[in-house]
Amino acid sequence: MIQLGRQVYGLAAIATGAVGLAWGDFAAVWQPFPDDAPARPSFAYAIAGVFLVSGILLQWRRTASIGAAACAALGLMFAFFWLSMRLVTAPQTYVFYNGVSEQLAIGLGGVAAFASLSAAAWAPRLALVARIVFGVCCVVFGGAHFVYVNETAAMVPSYLPLGGTIWAQVTGVCHAAAGLALISGFFALPAARLLTLMFIGFGALVWAPQILVASAEGLGGIEHIAWAGNAINLSLIGAAWMIGDMIAGARTS
């Protein structure tokens, strides 16, 4: 069975790696890393290189398991850094829960790809865990749209009808509903597909235009954030797509 989600997830890893290599740094908003770590710039280049190579490996079934495992490990690593460097220090701050969930969701895309490719007896259990935990992440995303409704509304293009606040709330509900469907297993496949479309919409309407604006104005660090943000959003697209492919594959096997 062809898993287009795996290819998209791999392209996102390539994009993440390319951005890291171009700027020689982590995407600090999304990828926390200890500032006092020895040889931190070298780690940034090395991890970017792993993302790039892993994304290439994901394009071919024969090598995809290696790439999937590496991407899963990197996503889980950054989720751990969100937890240990930010969430533990300020557990009352909701955005830190969102940060952990975002990197965890990206890592789970790799877990889903790995589980889908494996013929091991434990692969279905791994797939189940990936689906449920990904659903929990989506519920957290939905909550963030309400906790930070003003900030989310400000990202909505002004030309859309109804206003940014309505769209922030509607997409928050959609995130939470998709998450609950994935957790429960009821309508999990359509939930994953619709979630993927929503992430694609975010990319087209919110993130892609930021590249054009930042590049035109030569905003340096802001340009880095724009490119990194697009790579992260593409990673979420690929992860959600891969979760859907995993669910679909389990139904046909």
Short mmCIF file of C-alpha atoms in Angstrom, two decimals:
data_model
loop_
_atom_site.label_atom_id
_atom_site.label_comp_id
_atom_site.label_asym_id
_atom_site.label_seq_id
_atom_site.Cartn_x
_atom_site.Cartn_y
_atom_site.Cartn_z
CA MET A 1 0.00 0.00 0.00
CA ILE A 2 1.40 3.40 -1.02
CA GLN A 3 1.57 5.77 1.94
CA LEU A 4 1.65 9.29 0.58
CA GLY A 5 1.71 10.57 4.15
CA ARG A 6 5.13 8.99 4.60
CA GLN A 7 6.47 10.90 1.59
CA VAL A 8 4.99 14.17 2.85
CA TYR A 9 6.34 13.54 6.34
CA GLY A 10 9.74 12.86 4.80
CA LEU A 11 9.62 16.07 2.76
CA ALA A 12 8.85 17.95 5.97
CA ALA A 13 11.93 16.42 7.61
CA ILE A 14 14.00 17.47 4.60
CA ALA A 15 12.61 21.01 4.90
CA THR A 16 13.32 21.10 8.64
CA GLY A 17 16.87 19.95 8.03
CA ALA A 18 17.42 22.43 5.21
CA VAL A 19 16.25 25.34 7.37
CA GLY A 20 18.53 24.22 10.19
CA LEU A 21 21.52 23.97 7.89
CA ALA A 22 20.78 27.32 6.24
CA TRP A 23 20.67 29.21 9.55
CA GLY A 24 23.00 26.98 11.55
CA ASP A 25 20.63 27.00 14.50
CA PHE A 26 17.59 25.33 15.98
CA ALA A 27 14.13 26.74 15.32
CA ALA A 28 14.16 28.20 18.84
CA VAL A 29 10.42 28.81 19.04
CA TRP A 30 9.71 25.13 18.35
CA GLN A 31 12.99 23.34 19.08
CA PRO A 32 14.34 24.19 22.54
CA PHE A 33 17.89 23.05 23.18
CA PRO A 34 20.11 23.80 26.19
CA ASP A 35 21.91 27.09 25.60
CA ASP A 36 24.87 25.96 27.70
CA ALA A 37 25.32 22.67 25.87
CA PRO A 38 28.94 22.24 24.73
CA ALA A 39 29.35 22.63 20.97
CA ARG A 40 25.73 23.74 20.63
CA PRO A 41 26.18 25.03 17.03
CA SER A 42 27.68 21.68 16.06
CA PHE A 43 24.65 19.92 17.53
CA ALA A 44 22.38 22.22 15.53
CA TYR A 45 24.11 21.32 12.28
CA ALA A 46 24.26 17.62 13.15
CA ILE A 47 20.58 17.38 14.06
CA ALA A 48 19.62 19.32 10.95
CA GLY A 49 21.67 16.85 8.93
CA VAL A 50 19.88 13.92 10.57
CA PHE A 51 16.52 15.46 9.70
CA LEU A 52 17.62 15.92 6.09
CA VAL A 53 18.96 12.39 5.66
CA SER A 54 16.00 10.86 7.49
CA GLY A 55 13.59 12.66 5.21
CA ILE A 56 15.39 11.25 2.19
CA LEU A 57 15.34 7.74 3.66
CA LEU A 58 11.59 8.03 4.21
CA GLN A 59 11.00 8.35 0.48
CA TRP A 60 11.82 4.67 -0.18
CA ARG A 61 10.13 1.79 1.57
CA ARG A 62 13.38 -0.17 1.88
CA THR A 63 15.00 2.56 3.98
CA ALA A 64 11.90 4.23 5.41
CA SER A 65 11.97 2.46 8.77
CA ILE A 66 15.36 3.97 9.56
CA GLY A 67 14.19 7.45 8.63
CA ALA A 68 10.95 7.02 10.56
CA ALA A 69 12.76 5.89 13.70
CA ALA A 70 15.19 8.82 13.50
CA CYS A 71 12.41 11.39 13.01
CA ALA A 72 10.44 9.86 15.87
CA ALA A 73 13.48 10.06 18.14
CA LEU A 74 14.12 13.71 17.24
CA GLY A 75 10.50 14.70 17.81
CA LEU A 76 10.46 12.95 21.17
CA MET A 77 13.77 14.60 22.09
CA PHE A 78 12.41 18.09 21.45
CA ALA A 79 9.19 17.20 23.30
CA PHE A 80 11.36 16.20 26.27
CA PHE A 81 13.24 19.51 26.10
CA TRP A 82 9.93 21.39 26.05
CA LEU A 83 8.96 19.42 29.14
CA SER A 84 12.24 19.69 31.05
CA MET A 85 13.32 23.21 30.04
CA ARG A 86 10.00 25.02 29.92
CA LEU A 87 6.94 23.16 31.23
CA VAL A 88 8.53 21.99 34.48
CA THR A 89 9.66 25.54 35.28
CA ALA A 90 6.19 27.05 34.67
CA PRO A 91 3.49 24.35 34.73
CA GLN A 92 0.77 27.01 34.88
CA THR A 93 1.69 28.24 31.37
CA TYR A 94 -0.53 26.52 28.81
CA VAL A 95 1.63 27.32 25.79
CA PHE A 96 4.29 24.98 27.17
CA TYR A 97 1.80 22.10 27.10
CA ASN A 98 1.10 23.06 23.50
CA GLY A 99 4.82 23.03 22.71
CA VAL A 100 5.29 19.57 24.20
CA SER A 101 2.26 18.32 22.28
CA GLU A 102 3.41 19.84 18.99
CA GLN A 103 6.80 18.14 19.03
CA LEU A 104 5.27 14.94 20.39
CA ALA A 105 2.74 14.92 17.54
CA ILE A 106 5.53 15.38 15.00
CA GLY A 107 7.49 12.53 16.56
CA LEU A 108 4.39 10.34 16.52
CA GLY A 109 4.27 10.73 12.75
CA GLY A 110 7.54 8.82 12.69
CA VAL A 111 6.17 6.26 15.14
CA ALA A 112 3.13 5.76 12.89
CA ALA A 113 5.33 5.31 9.83
CA PHE A 114 7.54 2.83 11.66
CA ALA A 115 4.56 0.84 12.97
CA SER A 116 2.99 0.76 9.51
CA LEU A 117 6.16 -0.64 7.98
CA SER A 118 6.79 -3.25 10.66
CA ALA A 119 5.52 -6.82 10.51
CA ALA A 120 6.32 -7.41 14.19
CA ALA A 121 3.61 -8.73 16.49
CA TRP A 122 3.82 -5.59 18.63
CA ALA A 123 3.34 -3.18 15.71
CA PRO A 124 -0.48 -2.96 16.08
CA ARG A 125 -0.08 -2.04 19.76
CA LEU A 126 2.46 0.62 18.85
CA ALA A 127 0.04 1.97 16.25
CA LEU A 128 -2.73 2.09 18.85
CA VAL A 129 -0.55 4.06 21.26
CA ALA A 130 0.44 6.46 18.46
CA ARG A 131 -3.20 7.08 17.52
CA ILE A 132 -4.36 7.69 21.09
CA VAL A 133 -1.46 9.94 22.11
CA PHE A 134 -1.73 11.89 18.85
CA GLY A 135 -5.38 12.42 19.73
CA VAL A 136 -4.42 13.77 23.15
CA CYS A 137 -2.04 16.21 21.44
CA CYS A 138 -4.89 17.43 19.23
CA VAL A 139 -7.09 18.07 22.26
CA VAL A 140 -4.27 20.20 23.71
CA PHE A 141 -4.04 22.11 20.40
CA GLY A 142 -7.76 22.78 20.59
CA GLY A 143 -7.47 24.11 24.12
CA ALA A 144 -4.73 26.51 23.06
CA HIS A 145 -7.10 28.13 20.55
CA PHE A 146 -9.34 29.14 23.46
CA VAL A 147 -6.67 29.97 26.05
CA TYR A 148 -4.91 32.17 23.47
CA VAL A 149 -7.94 33.11 21.42
CA ASN A 150 -6.75 36.68 20.78
CA GLU A 151 -3.31 35.57 19.62
CA THR A 152 -4.82 32.86 17.43
CA ALA A 153 -7.37 35.27 15.97
CA ALA A 154 -4.58 37.70 15.06
CA MET A 155 -3.06 35.04 12.78
CA VAL A 156 -6.27 34.65 10.76
CA PRO A 157 -6.13 36.57 7.44
CA SER A 158 -8.31 39.67 7.57
CA TYR A 159 -9.97 38.88 4.24
CA LEU A 160 -11.72 35.79 5.64
CA PRO A 161 -15.38 36.33 6.60
CA LEU A 162 -16.76 36.07 10.15
CA GLY A 163 -13.64 37.46 11.82
CA GLY A 164 -10.54 35.95 13.39
CA THR A 165 -12.10 35.11 16.75
CA ILE A 166 -14.78 32.90 15.20
CA TRP A 167 -12.21 31.03 13.12
CA ALA A 168 -9.93 30.60 16.13
CA GLN A 169 -12.78 29.08 18.11
CA VAL A 170 -14.10 26.92 15.27
CA THR A 171 -10.68 25.45 14.52
CA GLY A 172 -10.15 24.92 18.24
CA VAL A 173 -13.34 22.88 18.42
CA CYS A 174 -12.28 20.96 15.30
CA HIS A 175 -8.91 20.15 16.85
CA ALA A 176 -10.52 18.88 20.02
CA ALA A 177 -13.18 16.90 18.15
CA ALA A 178 -10.56 15.25 15.94
CA GLY A 179 -8.51 14.44 19.02
CA LEU A 180 -11.44 12.80 20.78
CA ALA A 181 -12.22 10.76 17.66
CA LEU A 182 -8.63 9.52 17.51
CA ILE A 183 -8.60 8.69 21.21
CA SER A 184 -11.89 6.80 21.08
CA GLY A 185 -11.40 5.18 17.69
CA PHE A 186 -14.83 6.33 16.49
CA PHE A 187 -14.56 8.05 13.10
CA ALA A 188 -10.79 8.07 13.60
CA LEU A 189 -9.93 7.87 9.90
CA PRO A 190 -12.14 10.77 8.73
CA ALA A 191 -10.94 12.75 11.75
CA ALA A 192 -7.30 12.23 10.73
CA ARG A 193 -8.06 13.17 7.11
CA LEU A 194 -9.97 16.32 8.07
CA LEU A 195 -7.24 17.26 10.54
CA THR A 196 -4.71 16.96 7.73
CA LEU A 197 -6.80 19.29 5.57
CA MET A 198 -7.00 21.79 8.43
CA PHE A 199 -3.21 21.82 8.82
CA ILE A 200 -2.92 22.30 5.04
CA GLY A 201 -5.27 25.26 5.36
CA PHE A 202 -3.12 26.75 8.12
CA GLY A 203 -0.08 26.39 5.89
CA ALA A 204 -1.70 27.99 2.86
CA LEU A 205 -3.46 30.83 4.66
CA VAL A 206 -1.14 31.62 7.57
CA TRP A 207 2.38 30.29 7.15
CA ALA A 208 3.16 30.44 3.42
CA PRO A 209 2.39 34.18 3.15
CA GLN A 210 4.81 34.87 6.01
CA ILE A 211 7.68 33.63 3.86
CA LEU A 212 6.80 36.14 1.15
CA VAL A 213 6.51 39.01 3.62
CA ALA A 214 9.69 38.19 5.55
CA SER A 215 11.73 37.56 2.39
CA ALA A 216 10.55 40.78 0.75
CA GLU A 217 11.38 42.87 3.80
CA GLY A 218 14.66 41.09 4.61
CA LEU A 219 13.79 40.58 8.25
CA GLY A 220 16.61 38.20 9.13
CA GLY A 221 15.57 36.36 12.27
CA ILE A 222 11.91 36.79 11.36
CA GLU A 223 12.66 35.17 8.01
CA HIS A 224 14.16 32.21 9.89
CA ILE A 225 10.99 31.92 11.96
CA ALA A 226 8.84 32.08 8.81
CA TRP A 227 10.74 29.26 7.09
CA ALA A 228 10.96 27.19 10.27
CA GLY A 229 7.26 27.70 10.96
CA ASN A 230 6.40 26.42 7.51
CA ALA A 231 8.62 23.38 8.03
CA ILE A 232 6.97 22.64 11.38
CA ASN A 233 3.49 23.04 9.91
CA LEU A 234 4.44 20.73 7.03
CA SER A 235 5.67 18.25 9.65
CA LEU A 236 2.26 18.36 11.33
CA ILE A 237 0.59 17.86 7.94
CA GLY A 238 2.79 14.84 7.30
CA ALA A 239 2.26 13.44 10.80
CA ALA A 240 -1.54 13.75 10.63
CA TRP A 241 -1.51 12.28 7.12
CA MET A 242 0.64 9.40 8.31
CA ILE A 243 -1.67 8.73 11.26
CA GLY A 244 -4.53 8.51 8.76
CA ASP A 245 -2.55 6.19 6.48
CA MET A 246 -1.71 4.01 9.47
CA ILE A 247 -5.39 3.73 10.43
CA ALA A 248 -6.38 2.99 6.83
CA GLY A 249 -3.65 0.36 6.53
CA ALA A 250 -4.80 -1.37 9.69
CA ARG A 251 -8.32 -1.61 8.28
CA THR A 252 -7.17 -3.24 5.04
CA SER A 253 -4.66 -5.66 6.57
#
